[in-house]
Amino acid sequence: MKGSILSPAKFCILHSAFCISIAAFCISFSSCKEDKEVGKEAAVVRVAGVSLDRPAVTLNPDSTVQLTATVAPENADSTAVTWHSTAEDFATVSEAGLVTAKAVGAAAIVVTTVDGGFTDTCTVTIARIAVPVTGVSLNRDTATLLANATLQLTATVTPDDADVKNVTWRSTKLNVATVSQSGLVTAKAAGTVSIIVTTVEGSFTDTCTVTVLQPVTGVSLNKDAATLKPATTLQLAATVAPANASVKGVAWHSTAEAAATVSEAGLVAAVAKGKTYIVATTADGGFTDTCAVTVAEFPVTGVSLDKDTVRLDSGATLQLAAAVAPANADFPELTWRSTRTTVATVSNEGLVTVVAGGKTSIIATSIEGGWADTVTVFVENKYKLIADLNPSSTPALLDPTPENGEYWEHESGFKLWEHKEGYGHGVKITIVGECFSREDNKNDGVYETWCKKMALRLLKNDIIRNFRDYIDIYVAVAESPVSRINATTPGIFGTTVTAGTNFDAANTFTVTAFPELASAPNRSYILIANGMMGGWALFGQPAGNCGSAWWSTDMGPDSRNDIGTYWMMHEFIGHGFASLADEYGYQGAKDTYSFDWQRSGMVRNVSNTDDLTKVPWKRFIGIEGYEEVGAYLVEPGIWKPEPYSIMVSDQEGFYYNAQSRWLIYKHIYDCSKFLSNERKKYEAGEEAGLFEAFLEFDELYNVR
């Protein structure tokens, strides 16, 4: 159609067809696009909401909790969330939903979806939450202790963060072991005990079983020495102390088996002439005791000295001769000793050397067999106290009414003791009974029996006995409506278990019973009350009226209370007779004793100053033999001269200290001057001389 020219009609038709095609194409294209857009919208899953696994939670400060957010629907295209706290001072939240409690209070933890901005909230309360106890355990299940040992137990309460960790402790056998509230176990005596710990909260328990072993403290044999002939035997017995010791085994051996052997059971077999020691040794502690065994064909059967009694002058010597029987004894060796070396000494060969005036015994003892004989040695006593107050050298009394005293009935009492040598001008002591019935007061009745016992104890006192020539003892017989003290019916002097004795009435009664005492200001009296234990005294002025009360547990013949051996020495001689103060500390002692009394001679065995230049016993300080005298604390502000004294404790083995002995001694001397109601005053220098005589007295009787 080159060069052809379309006619307008054809162009129009073609154009129209082209346009139709174009339109059709456009319609077709438009339809495809719309279909694709509709498909895309149908593939996207939108978030419809979010929820937390906890709507609310309570936390302790400094604790955490993980929150979990669930986005709905499960197939949402976007599950991203954000977190925040409405009060970060109280709680914070991480990007992963970990909540951390900060302080007591409250906060809202909000989760928000990124798609759609949906939210949910957990209310967080921060408060203190108690952690309960779930158990307790001890660090030991069992333990073994020796008596008096200690063990610290430790209790662990679970859980570690439990709020109440308090525990209590107890022992099932307090006599075996005790436990403190800190878990310290103290073993007491042999046995087995459970120590139990219990939690205060929940009452959970755990137990430690403790076995206490009583250690051995010693061993003793039934014989210290023995003599055997060859081919003979001796059974020794060993006693392990204490009796409840856990391990009582002992081992035996002989130090010289050529002389004697010993079996594992302690059977000694003599072999030949000689000496050995049989030793028992405890398996626990290694304590030992020994029996000296002599094997002899001819054992010692006796020892005799050539003299029984000798009197020597000062500075003299005497050779004593001892004969051992039999003459052919295998082991005739002797030991010599003097019972009072301040009077005389003796050598290993029996040579006696006089030291000072007095009396001693020289004893010769065979080493084998322990046979002995004694010589009594009297040395002329150059010593004489002033005022003719000579200590008696008579042996200790065996009976309260010896030959030089009398005992007879009296109209209202009886005189138990009176000396006939013309003294009797010194101390007047009257015993008065309370709560003794007529039956008790009959001749040889319980009252009379105990009065004699009391006099015996009094006159055997280490100081009083040396001046008993200056003591008269009276007994006032007072009948009471009751035979023993009780709570309701008083004795003649008003004594019941709740009321004290009327000392004035008792003193008046003694003067009524013995009118001759009315003019004797140097009298003292003891009141014994039947039926109670106790002792108390009423102070009296030195060398004047004074009294003491003594209450006994039991007046029966089997009484444990040996009426006055020590308590009477404390109460009567100490307080009532010599006006000594107690030397044991107690609250209020300063108020009990007035130191103004010391001007009258009372309570001069204590002091309220520790200035040794001012204490009443200053004259003792620095004197040889009185090294213990000083200032020892009784209680703050009060001092005593020596650590121990019968005025500290009325127990066996306690004694009068130096100052107390001096005051008792001086009181006896004061009484000896009371030949009338008018007290004689000291001559110039007389007390100093009396003190020097006292020092000689102490040395003579080996008291220092």
XYZ file of C-alpha atoms in Angstrom, residues 82-698:
617
model
C 6.465 -2.509 75.349
C 6.592 -2.343 79.131
C 6.564 0.422 81.666
C 5.940 1.024 85.393
C 3.714 3.740 86.667
C 5.844 4.166 89.820
C 9.475 3.290 89.257
C 10.390 4.335 92.849
C 8.533 1.233 93.946
C 8.959 -1.171 91.021
C 10.693 -1.245 87.651
C 10.189 -3.517 84.657
C 12.642 -4.646 81.999
C 12.035 -4.847 78.232
C 11.430 -8.567 78.789
C 8.802 -8.058 81.504
C 11.039 -8.800 84.562
C 9.635 -6.796 87.453
C 12.026 -5.710 90.232
C 10.572 -4.558 93.583
C 12.341 -1.509 94.993
C 10.594 -0.338 98.122
C 7.387 -0.860 100.053
C 4.557 0.657 98.070
C 2.600 -0.077 94.849
C 3.012 0.302 91.091
C 1.140 -0.699 87.959
C 3.127 -2.602 85.335
C 1.609 -1.862 81.904
C 2.216 -3.875 78.741
C 1.312 -2.283 75.362
C 1.172 -3.929 71.918
C 3.097 -2.190 69.193
C 0.344 -3.104 66.724
C -2.868 -1.511 67.744
C -1.682 -0.088 71.150
C -3.624 -2.648 73.161
C -2.716 -2.763 76.964
C -2.997 -4.861 80.083
C -1.924 -4.095 83.636
C -0.505 -6.023 86.623
C -0.873 -4.327 89.990
C 2.350 -4.867 91.979
C 2.241 -4.468 95.754
C 5.590 -4.341 97.496
C 5.301 -5.496 101.157
C 7.271 -7.513 103.761
C 6.229 -11.193 103.451
C 7.099 -13.522 106.370
C 9.278 -16.537 105.528
C 8.260 -19.502 107.721
C 10.685 -21.929 109.402
C 10.810 -25.373 107.810
C 13.339 -27.159 110.031
C 16.434 -27.076 112.273
C 19.620 -29.128 112.418
C 22.534 -29.375 114.886
C 26.181 -29.480 113.894
C 26.619 -32.726 115.861
C 24.480 -35.809 116.361
C 26.582 -37.297 119.178
C 29.349 -36.133 121.497
C 31.448 -37.540 124.334
C 32.630 -35.268 127.158
C 34.481 -35.588 130.423
C 32.733 -34.300 133.522
C 33.081 -30.503 133.880
C 34.012 -30.135 130.184
C 31.971 -27.956 127.815
C 30.809 -28.216 124.197
C 29.333 -25.481 122.007
C 26.518 -26.770 119.827
C 25.346 -24.804 116.783
C 21.799 -24.899 115.444
C 21.018 -24.067 111.778
C 17.432 -23.001 111.068
C 16.071 -23.479 107.550
C 15.450 -21.724 105.256
C 18.289 -19.237 105.557
C 15.927 -16.302 105.132
C 13.393 -17.508 107.678
C 12.063 -14.588 109.635
C 12.019 -16.204 113.107
C 15.247 -18.120 113.753
C 14.976 -18.210 117.551
C 15.476 -21.572 119.234
C 15.302 -22.949 122.766
C 17.554 -25.568 124.332
C 16.970 -28.193 126.976
C 18.688 -31.166 128.562
C 16.760 -34.324 129.357
C 19.011 -35.041 132.389
C 20.273 -31.982 134.210
C 22.332 -34.116 136.588
C 24.303 -35.435 133.603
C 24.675 -32.238 131.559
C 23.148 -28.786 131.328
C 22.792 -26.546 128.294
C 22.610 -22.771 128.130
C 20.255 -20.876 125.873
C 23.213 -20.234 123.587
C 23.799 -23.976 123.134
C 26.782 -24.333 125.490
C 26.685 -27.835 126.985
C 28.348 -28.353 130.396
C 28.990 -31.924 131.462
C 28.165 -32.682 135.094
C 28.377 -36.385 135.864
C 28.676 -39.725 134.138
C 25.695 -40.757 132.015
C 23.931 -40.206 128.697
C 21.699 -37.230 127.991
C 19.836 -35.763 125.021
C 20.383 -32.103 124.227
C 17.359 -30.919 122.281
C 17.040 -27.727 120.247
C 13.523 -26.528 119.318
C 12.536 -23.713 116.981
C 10.287 -21.086 118.504
C 8.297 -20.991 115.264
C 6.975 -24.343 114.178
C 8.520 -26.332 117.079
C 10.921 -28.194 114.788
C 13.573 -30.133 116.770
C 16.927 -31.828 116.479
C 18.877 -33.792 119.075
C 22.499 -34.378 120.055
C 23.142 -37.406 122.252
C 25.869 -36.550 124.765
C 27.751 -39.203 126.709
C 29.503 -37.869 129.819
C 32.436 -39.809 131.170
C 33.408 -39.316 134.807
C 37.199 -39.049 134.858
C 39.268 -40.780 137.481
C 40.595 -38.394 140.132
C 42.700 -40.804 142.140
C 43.262 -44.274 143.491
C 43.943 -45.583 146.964
C 45.113 -48.959 148.215
C 43.733 -50.662 151.273
C 47.242 -50.839 152.758
C 50.098 -48.354 152.856
C 52.632 -50.896 154.047
C 52.809 -54.604 154.756
C 55.324 -57.158 155.973
C 55.286 -60.690 154.557
C 57.314 -63.813 155.077
C 58.714 -65.528 151.978
C 56.232 -67.764 150.112
C 53.207 -65.944 151.571
C 50.695 -63.778 149.733
C 48.688 -60.631 150.312
C 45.626 -59.472 148.371
C 45.659 -55.726 147.795
C 42.526 -53.829 146.806
C 42.537 -50.597 144.818
C 39.673 -48.118 145.149
C 39.327 -45.788 142.197
C 37.876 -42.351 142.891
C 35.282 -41.164 142.349
C 32.975 -44.108 142.839
C 31.139 -43.329 139.580
C 34.295 -43.097 137.469
C 33.656 -44.380 133.963
C 36.940 -46.270 133.603
C 37.977 -48.091 136.775
C 40.726 -50.316 135.449
C 44.142 -50.379 137.179
C 47.486 -51.911 136.322
C 49.836 -53.393 138.922
C 53.590 -53.707 139.108
C 56.338 -54.376 141.633
C 59.433 -52.199 141.691
C 61.600 -55.129 142.905
C 60.277 -58.487 141.763
C 63.161 -60.269 143.461
C 61.436 -59.401 146.749
C 57.764 -59.751 145.704
C 55.637 -59.964 142.591
C 52.080 -58.850 141.984
C 49.394 -60.278 139.696
C 47.035 -58.384 137.414
C 44.440 -58.719 140.176
C 46.666 -57.218 142.908
C 47.736 -60.471 144.577
C 51.196 -59.939 146.089
C 53.468 -62.983 146.338
C 56.515 -62.691 148.632
C 59.642 -64.185 147.026
C 62.687 -63.486 149.198
C 64.025 -61.123 151.854
C 63.971 -57.569 150.610
C 61.795 -54.507 150.028
C 59.628 -53.433 147.145
C 56.817 -51.085 146.303
C 53.612 -52.427 144.824
C 52.189 -49.710 142.581
C 48.608 -49.502 141.288
C 48.129 -47.191 138.271
C 44.737 -46.160 136.897
C 44.071 -46.749 133.210
C 42.376 -43.360 133.063
C 44.581 -40.500 134.178
C 47.567 -42.530 135.320
C 46.955 -41.900 139.035
C 48.960 -44.100 141.391
C 49.080 -45.342 144.933
C 51.765 -47.449 146.551
C 52.051 -50.117 149.206
C 55.522 -50.586 150.699
C 56.075 -54.334 151.058
C 58.822 -55.771 153.209
C 59.656 -59.454 152.908
C 61.379 -60.654 156.067
C 62.162 -63.959 157.764
C 62.109 -62.128 161.113
C 59.725 -59.137 160.992
C 59.629 -56.426 163.658
C 57.112 -57.124 166.408
C 57.597 -54.073 168.620
C 59.610 -50.987 169.642
C 60.302 -49.786 173.184
C 62.125 -46.705 174.452
C 64.223 -46.592 177.596
C 62.079 -43.788 179.104
C 58.399 -42.964 179.399
C 58.584 -39.403 180.751
C 61.464 -36.986 181.196
C 61.796 -33.437 182.508
C 64.531 -31.295 181.043
C 65.897 -27.844 181.665
C 66.297 -25.213 178.996
C 69.260 -25.939 176.731
C 69.562 -29.588 177.770
C 69.981 -32.622 175.502
C 69.057 -36.268 176.028
C 70.043 -39.411 174.128
C 67.159 -41.843 173.935
C 67.677 -45.556 173.332
C 65.215 -47.734 171.435
C 64.999 -51.543 171.465
C 63.508 -53.300 168.460
C 61.928 -56.712 168.935
C 62.966 -59.325 168.034
C 66.646 -58.609 168.429
C 67.406 -60.374 165.126
C 64.771 -58.450 163.139
C 65.708 -58.249 159.480
C 64.894 -54.531 159.220
C 65.310 -52.777 162.613
C 65.618 -49.211 161.236
C 63.658 -46.439 163.030
C 62.422 -42.914 162.333
C 62.237 -40.244 165.049
C 60.023 -37.196 165.366
C 58.933 -34.552 167.868
C 55.280 -33.554 167.976
C 56.211 -29.986 168.927
C 59.529 -28.880 167.527
C 59.139 -25.468 169.189
C 59.707 -27.301 172.498
C 62.302 -29.912 171.511
C 63.757 -31.532 168.385
C 65.098 -35.041 167.896
C 67.793 -36.313 165.534
C 67.688 -39.435 163.359
C 69.666 -41.182 166.111
C 67.284 -40.227 168.962
C 69.194 -37.236 170.380
C 66.680 -34.818 171.963
C 67.568 -31.099 172.042
C 65.485 -28.653 174.088
C 64.297 -25.505 172.284
C 61.881 -23.767 174.677
C 59.568 -24.394 177.600
C 56.542 -26.594 177.154
C 55.593 -30.183 176.461
C 56.239 -32.480 173.497
C 56.228 -36.149 172.579
C 59.239 -37.894 171.037
C 58.126 -40.862 168.927
C 60.314 -43.673 167.580
C 58.686 -45.678 164.763
C 59.959 -48.777 162.993
C 60.155 -48.356 159.222
C 59.094 -51.969 158.834
C 55.745 -52.620 160.447
C 55.171 -49.114 161.829
C 55.639 -50.133 165.463
C 56.156 -47.130 167.771
C 56.858 -46.008 171.298
C 56.685 -42.521 172.846
C 58.524 -40.451 175.440
C 56.772 -37.416 176.927
C 59.191 -34.531 177.408
C 58.424 -31.648 179.793
C 60.653 -28.580 179.564
C 60.661 -26.074 182.411
C 58.458 -23.184 181.290
C 60.270 -19.906 181.815
C 57.307 -18.066 180.328
C 54.746 -16.412 182.630
C 51.897 -14.144 181.637
C 51.289 -10.960 183.523
C 48.545 -10.922 186.166
C 49.437 -14.536 186.982
C 47.424 -15.724 184.004
C 49.297 -18.948 183.250
C 48.163 -21.267 180.473
C 47.457 -24.726 181.783
C 49.674 -27.564 180.577
C 47.043 -30.176 181.437
C 46.063 -32.436 178.479
C 42.799 -31.733 176.690
C 39.730 -32.605 178.752
C 38.167 -36.001 178.249
C 35.169 -35.193 180.438
C 33.563 -31.852 181.293
C 33.577 -32.656 185.014
C 37.120 -33.825 185.899
C 38.523 -34.311 189.381
C 39.317 -30.651 190.006
C 35.759 -29.569 189.231
C 32.386 -30.164 190.871
C 28.898 -30.774 189.618
C 25.934 -30.577 191.934
C 22.234 -29.789 192.090
C 21.155 -26.204 192.527
C 17.864 -24.771 193.645
C 17.080 -23.253 190.249
C 19.851 -24.878 188.253
C 23.230 -26.479 188.783
C 26.862 -25.617 188.511
C 28.492 -27.727 185.865
C 32.062 -26.584 186.289
C 33.952 -24.830 189.073
C 37.634 -24.885 189.843
C 38.885 -25.183 193.371
C 42.369 -23.715 193.056
C 41.211 -20.275 194.092
C 40.739 -18.866 190.625
C 37.090 -18.839 189.556
C 37.176 -15.051 189.488
C 37.330 -14.843 185.724
C 34.684 -15.780 183.173
C 31.201 -16.732 184.337
C 29.266 -18.612 181.667
C 25.653 -19.651 182.129
C 23.859 -22.091 179.841
C 20.110 -21.484 179.555
C 17.656 -23.808 177.843
C 14.611 -22.853 175.782
C 11.745 -25.183 174.766
C 12.792 -27.998 177.092
C 9.945 -29.635 179.011
C 10.023 -30.929 182.593
C 10.782 -34.376 181.212
C 13.695 -32.957 179.198
C 15.049 -31.208 182.312
C 15.092 -34.178 184.670
C 18.384 -35.540 186.004
C 20.402 -37.130 183.211
C 17.780 -35.869 180.766
C 18.333 -34.524 177.285
C 18.968 -30.973 178.509
C 21.600 -31.996 181.028
C 23.247 -34.282 178.491
C 23.595 -31.504 175.928
C 24.767 -28.974 178.489
C 27.655 -31.281 179.319
C 28.429 -31.739 175.635
C 28.385 -27.992 175.118
C 30.722 -27.396 178.045
C 33.090 -30.038 176.729
C 33.174 -28.439 173.292
C 33.682 -25.007 174.790
C 36.514 -26.044 177.092
C 38.326 -27.892 174.317
C 38.532 -24.747 172.198
C 42.174 -24.054 171.356
C 42.253 -20.786 173.339
C 39.644 -21.281 176.040
C 41.084 -24.625 177.150
C 44.394 -23.016 178.127
C 42.571 -20.705 180.563
C 39.848 -23.003 181.824
C 41.141 -22.489 185.362
C 39.508 -19.068 185.057
C 36.109 -20.273 183.881
C 33.023 -21.306 185.832
C 30.054 -22.764 183.969
C 26.531 -22.622 185.386
C 23.342 -24.199 184.040
C 19.978 -22.478 184.542
C 17.112 -24.961 184.311
C 14.094 -23.275 182.709
C 10.934 -25.244 182.031
C 8.961 -24.412 178.878
C 5.423 -25.515 177.986
C 6.720 -27.238 174.837
C 9.469 -29.787 174.260
C 10.527 -28.441 170.891
C 10.241 -25.113 169.100
C 7.094 -24.778 167.007
C 5.283 -22.018 165.182
C 2.560 -21.243 167.721
C 3.487 -22.056 171.338
C 6.431 -19.985 172.635
C 9.018 -21.191 175.097
C 9.550 -19.507 178.442
C 11.582 -16.771 176.746
C 9.152 -16.288 173.876
C 10.920 -18.346 171.227
C 8.967 -19.827 168.320
C 10.037 -20.677 164.794
C 8.891 -17.189 163.750
C 9.939 -15.120 166.775
C 13.311 -14.472 168.335
C 14.383 -15.028 171.897
C 13.950 -12.380 174.597
C 17.550 -12.051 175.752
C 16.674 -9.698 178.603
C 14.282 -12.264 180.042
C 16.907 -14.993 179.724
C 19.533 -12.832 181.441
C 17.133 -11.944 184.264
C 16.354 -15.613 184.720
C 20.035 -16.527 185.104
C 20.534 -13.933 187.829
C 17.387 -15.194 189.581
C 18.658 -18.763 189.396
C 22.141 -17.754 190.605
C 21.948 -14.619 192.791
C 25.734 -14.620 193.156
C 25.968 -13.669 189.489
C 24.132 -10.396 190.084
C 27.361 -8.791 191.292
C 29.500 -10.342 188.559
C 29.483 -8.046 185.548
C 31.876 -10.396 183.761
C 29.211 -12.945 182.899
C 28.141 -14.375 179.575
C 25.432 -16.827 178.735
C 24.532 -19.280 176.012
C 20.942 -20.018 175.138
C 20.273 -23.366 173.473
C 16.890 -23.737 171.831
C 15.600 -27.245 171.215
C 14.486 -28.007 167.702
C 15.903 -25.724 165.018
C 19.161 -25.255 163.259
C 20.757 -21.850 163.394
C 23.043 -19.671 165.389
C 22.876 -16.047 166.345
C 24.349 -13.808 168.979
C 23.726 -10.653 170.958
C 26.773 -8.440 171.359
C 27.769 -7.443 174.838
C 30.304 -4.933 176.034
C 33.738 -6.505 176.482
C 34.161 -7.883 179.985
C 30.469 -7.209 180.574
C 27.083 -8.766 179.972
C 26.763 -10.557 176.678
C 24.688 -13.358 175.315
C 24.468 -15.813 172.487
C 21.738 -17.991 171.047
C 22.367 -21.429 169.645
C 19.688 -23.432 167.874
C 20.315 -27.081 167.178
C 18.759 -29.249 164.491
C 18.311 -32.244 166.739
C 19.076 -32.906 170.381
C 18.905 -36.669 169.882
C 21.867 -39.023 170.422
C 22.386 -39.540 166.669
C 22.410 -35.844 165.836
C 24.726 -34.774 163.021
C 24.919 -31.383 164.667
C 27.837 -31.648 167.113
C 26.443 -28.782 169.166
C 28.911 -25.976 168.933
C 32.187 -27.473 167.763
C 32.355 -24.754 165.147
C 29.122 -22.780 165.180
C 29.340 -22.184 168.889
C 32.905 -21.007 168.430
C 31.590 -18.523 165.864
C 28.439 -17.402 167.652
C 29.238 -17.568 171.351
C 32.989 -17.060 171.660
C 33.235 -14.903 168.546
C 30.151 -12.670 168.776
C 28.744 -13.030 172.267
C 31.951 -13.442 174.271
C 34.577 -11.380 172.417
C 32.239 -9.081 170.419
C 33.856 -10.015 167.091
C 32.218 -9.030 163.826
C 31.346 -11.355 160.967
C 34.088 -11.313 158.349
C 32.003 -12.529 155.448
C 30.663 -9.927 153.071
C 26.957 -9.272 152.809
C 24.817 -6.374 151.737
C 24.318 -3.943 154.590
C 27.287 -4.982 156.724
C 28.231 -1.322 157.057
C 24.858 -0.673 158.652
C 25.044 -3.763 160.879
C 28.311 -2.789 162.562
C 29.068 0.687 163.793
C 32.743 1.452 163.835
C 32.074 3.848 166.697
C 31.720 0.671 168.767
C 35.437 0.055 168.369
C 36.117 2.677 171.037
C 34.376 0.269 173.433
C 36.486 -2.639 172.205
C 33.844 -4.175 169.927
C 34.130 -5.379 166.295
C 37.848 -4.647 166.328
C 38.469 -7.562 163.951
C 37.124 -5.481 161.039
C 37.972 -1.986 159.852
C 36.548 0.637 157.527
C 39.965 1.821 156.388
C 42.563 0.005 154.330
C 45.290 2.232 155.766
C 47.493 -0.305 157.531
C 48.710 2.425 159.885
C 45.165 2.798 161.221
C 43.623 -0.688 161.281
C 43.106 -2.104 164.805
C 45.492 -4.988 164.066
C 48.376 -2.779 162.909
C 50.569 -4.029 165.789
C 50.732 -7.485 164.114
C 51.974 -6.163 160.788
C 55.639 -6.851 160.169
C 56.022 -9.321 163.061
C 57.700 -12.574 162.093
C 55.180 -15.394 161.942
C 52.243 -13.105 161.061
C 53.009 -12.586 157.364
C 49.350 -13.191 156.411
C 48.116 -10.211 158.445
C 47.167 -7.308 156.184
C 43.956 -5.817 154.780
C 41.599 -8.181 152.956
C 38.322 -7.055 151.450
C 35.100 -8.119 153.185
C 32.934 -5.858 151.079
C 33.586 -2.414 149.592
C 34.761 -0.250 152.475
C 35.231 -3.011 155.075
C 38.445 -4.979 155.669
C 39.582 -7.947 157.761
C 43.086 -8.895 158.936
C 43.469 -12.342 157.301
C 41.803 -14.134 154.372
C 40.304 -16.982 156.432
C 38.778 -17.126 159.868
C 36.058 -18.895 161.817
C 34.317 -15.519 161.682
C 34.294 -15.924 157.885
C 32.815 -19.421 157.920
C 31.801 -21.629 160.825
C 33.147 -24.763 159.183
C 35.603 -27.405 160.204
C 39.163 -26.336 159.575
C 38.586 -22.609 160.038
C 40.326 -20.841 162.892
C 40.482 -17.564 164.786
C 42.811 -15.181 162.981
C 45.561 -13.383 164.905
C 43.478 -10.303 165.751
C 40.523 -12.444 166.907
C 42.786 -14.584 169.123
C 44.225 -11.443 170.664
C 40.737 -10.022 171.407
C 39.590 -13.298 173.023
C 42.792 -13.518 175.036
C 42.455 -9.895 176.155
C 38.802 -10.419 177.111
C 39.755 -13.321 179.386
C 42.390 -11.128 180.979
C 39.854 -8.326 181.422
C 37.457 -10.726 183.111
C 40.147 -11.929 185.519
C 40.402 -8.351 186.852
C 36.699 -8.189 187.669
C 36.990 -9.070 191.317
C 34.315 -6.435 191.994
C 31.830 -4.396 190.020
C 34.388 -1.649 189.571
C 36.466 -2.138 186.483
C 40.184 -1.792 186.989
C 41.910 0.401 184.465
C 45.129 -0.610 182.810
C 48.300 0.494 184.421
C 50.727 2.423 182.207
C 52.203 0.047 179.623
C 50.159 -2.894 180.874
C 48.399 -3.613 177.566
C 51.705 -3.525 175.698
C 53.072 -6.100 178.122
C 49.924 -8.157 177.690
C 50.380 -8.135 173.926
C 53.984 -9.290 174.223
C 52.775 -12.119 176.450
C 50.183 -13.002 173.817
C 52.890 -13.290 171.163
C 54.741 -15.714 173.423
C 51.478 -17.571 173.942
C 51.006 -17.963 170.185
